[in-house]
Amino acid sequence: MDISLDDTVDLDFSGYSTTTTTATDRDDSYCKWDDWSPVVDWNTLSGEHDDFRDLIESMMDDDSHGVNINSTVRDVEEEGCNSASTDTMVSDEDNNGSDFKGLRLVHLLMAAAEALTGVNKSRDLARVILVRLKELVSPTDGTNMERLAAYFTDALQGLLEGAGAKHMISNGPHRDDHHHHHHQSDVLAAFQLLQDMSPFVKFGHFTANQAILEAVSKERRIHIVDYDIMEGIQWASLIQALASRKDGPPAPHLRITALSRGGGGGGSGRRSIGTVQETGRRLTAFAASIGQPFSFHQCRLDSDETFRPTALKLVRGEALIINCMLHLPHFSYRAPDSVASFLSGAKTLKPKAVTLVEEEVGPTGDGGFVGRFMDSLHHYSAVYDSLEAGFPMQGRARALVERVFLGPRISATLGRIYRGGQEGGCWGEWLERVGFKGVGISFANHCQAKLLLGLFNDGYRVEELANNRLVLGWKSRPLLSASVWSDSDLFN
């Protein structure tokens, strides 16, 4: 069978940036997509002195209550040093000294988690272990395992002291929205660095966009409903691909409807609506600058982030596409009830295609807090290792990504599992149960993903599962998956 790659998305893989390839000889009205993006000063980020803010220490001075700190911690550390069950957590360290310390840190974290929630629960013991961990690690210095342990320690400290009650422990819709706790310039710089350091973001965007282009190749009007549009980076490359098709009918009209939060009228809701509006203005200007017919709309979710299909404006003759990006490193957390409401509502609309990109979070069953804690530790250990492989000499660049995105994600994740909340599991399996049918990943799409990974470290891998799902992994650990679905009724 002859296979052609002509239908792949015409995307620029040269250089790692958030920008989209466009002509440079436009007039002043042309919207440069990187006008709003930061220019990262690598010399500053790699300088000798680190002037980033340290995490606020919240250690307890009260170490009495009949607990012998030295003997308790020594027992835990000796147990950790005599065990090989967690070798995989530190297998990438360069010498025996870091291996040894890494194992100590893993077992201290396990012991702290056990003391916080186990059968023999002891808050005093948990406090003692966390004091020791605070002495050993810093979020800005040391090996991957040491920096990672610092954020897990900080998260456990928050659970112990109840500091996470308002935003880390809550199972609310988006309580861990790091965008509202960091300066916007830091968030944008961290986002650009994340794209430079890993294929996380581009893998999801490019795989979904290629599937969309294949699904609408003969359509004259396209309507994409985006669950979480963020800054709209995904759609710049799709708009360009539609406008630059070499054959076939003229560029179709593209309409994007972005869901916005804020039905309750709170401050975070107003920020969400304002962010979506600004994203719409940028996309509209960009589409106009390259001659792509385009319109942009918002659809506001209810105050509990429930999606009502009747609130969506539909036009006869449009090919409907549902796009759902979930829990990428730079995304805010979305509660399972909100995601289920969106996807089940989408089923009633009979979309031509559903593109789903989700974090591979591992088992969410009956492992209890300690089991799920360890799975999270393994997951983020792989993320940290992959980022170091991307820019091994740029420690301060990694520190910014870790501080803005990963640290808050770790705290929020542990807060939810501490209260018994779910991370959502595999939404692809959920789509299949409610009647969606998988759409096969094309050979061109698979090749595109491999081409992308070729620009990064050899440790990244891509694997096709169940015919309709591509999984991005770091070595043996799956990190992110992209899948394509359609209403099963369309196949009958």
PDB file of N, CA and C in Angstrom, residues 223 255 257 297 299 309-315 318:
ATOM      1  N   HIS A 223     -15.989  23.893  13.150  1.00  0.00           N
ATOM      2  CA  HIS A 223     -16.261  24.480  14.462  1.00  0.00           C
ATOM      3  C   HIS A 223     -15.555  23.633  15.523  1.00  0.00           C
ATOM      4  N   ARG A 255     -14.212  28.281  13.044  1.00  0.00           N
ATOM      5  CA  ARG A 255     -14.778  28.937  14.229  1.00  0.00           C
ATOM      6  C   ARG A 255     -14.337  28.169  15.462  1.00  0.00           C
ATOM      7  N   THR A 257     -14.825  27.927  19.594  1.00  0.00           N
ATOM      8  CA  THR A 257     -15.553  28.326  20.797  1.00  0.00           C
ATOM      9  C   THR A 257     -14.758  27.855  21.997  1.00  0.00           C
ATOM     10  N   HIS A 297     -15.604  32.604  19.615  1.00  0.00           N
ATOM     11  CA  HIS A 297     -16.710  32.779  20.562  1.00  0.00           C
ATOM     12  C   HIS A 297     -16.332  32.188  21.918  1.00  0.00           C
ATOM     13  N   CYS A 299     -18.106  30.313  25.470  1.00  0.00           N
ATOM     14  CA  CYS A 299     -19.261  29.656  26.069  1.00  0.00           C
ATOM     15  C   CYS A 299     -18.957  29.487  27.548  1.00  0.00           C
ATOM     16  N   PRO A 309     -24.790  21.717  26.894  1.00  0.00           N
ATOM     17  CA  PRO A 309     -24.715  21.769  25.424  1.00  0.00           C
ATOM     18  C   PRO A 309     -25.629  22.814  24.811  1.00  0.00           C
ATOM     19  N   THR A 310     -26.746  23.107  25.480  1.00  0.00           N
ATOM     20  CA  THR A 310     -27.684  24.091  24.933  1.00  0.00           C
ATOM     21  C   THR A 310     -27.105  25.502  24.932  1.00  0.00           C
ATOM     22  N   ALA A 311     -26.037  25.724  25.730  1.00  0.00           N
ATOM     23  CA  ALA A 311     -25.419  27.053  25.766  1.00  0.00           C
ATOM     24  C   ALA A 311     -24.497  27.282  24.579  1.00  0.00           C
ATOM     25  N   LEU A 312     -24.266  26.252  23.806  1.00  0.00           N
ATOM     26  CA  LEU A 312     -23.344  26.329  22.675  1.00  0.00           C
ATOM     27  C   LEU A 312     -24.087  26.763  21.419  1.00  0.00           C
ATOM     28  N   LYS A 313     -23.511  27.707  20.698  1.00  0.00           N
ATOM     29  CA  LYS A 313     -24.103  28.161  19.444  1.00  0.00           C
ATOM     30  C   LYS A 313     -23.627  27.258  18.312  1.00  0.00           C
ATOM     31  N   LEU A 314     -24.554  26.537  17.697  1.00  0.00           N
ATOM     32  CA  LEU A 314     -24.227  25.630  16.599  1.00  0.00           C
ATOM     33  C   LEU A 314     -24.801  26.162  15.298  1.00  0.00           C
ATOM     34  N   VAL A 315     -24.097  25.926  14.201  1.00  0.00           N
ATOM     35  CA  VAL A 315     -24.525  26.386  12.883  1.00  0.00           C
ATOM     36  C   VAL A 315     -24.611  25.180  11.951  1.00  0.00           C
ATOM     37  N   GLU A 318     -21.661  22.997   9.772  1.00  0.00           N
ATOM     38  CA  GLU A 318     -20.319  23.008  10.345  1.00  0.00           C
ATOM     39  C   GLU A 318     -19.913  21.600  10.793  1.00  0.00           C
TER      40      GLU A 318
END
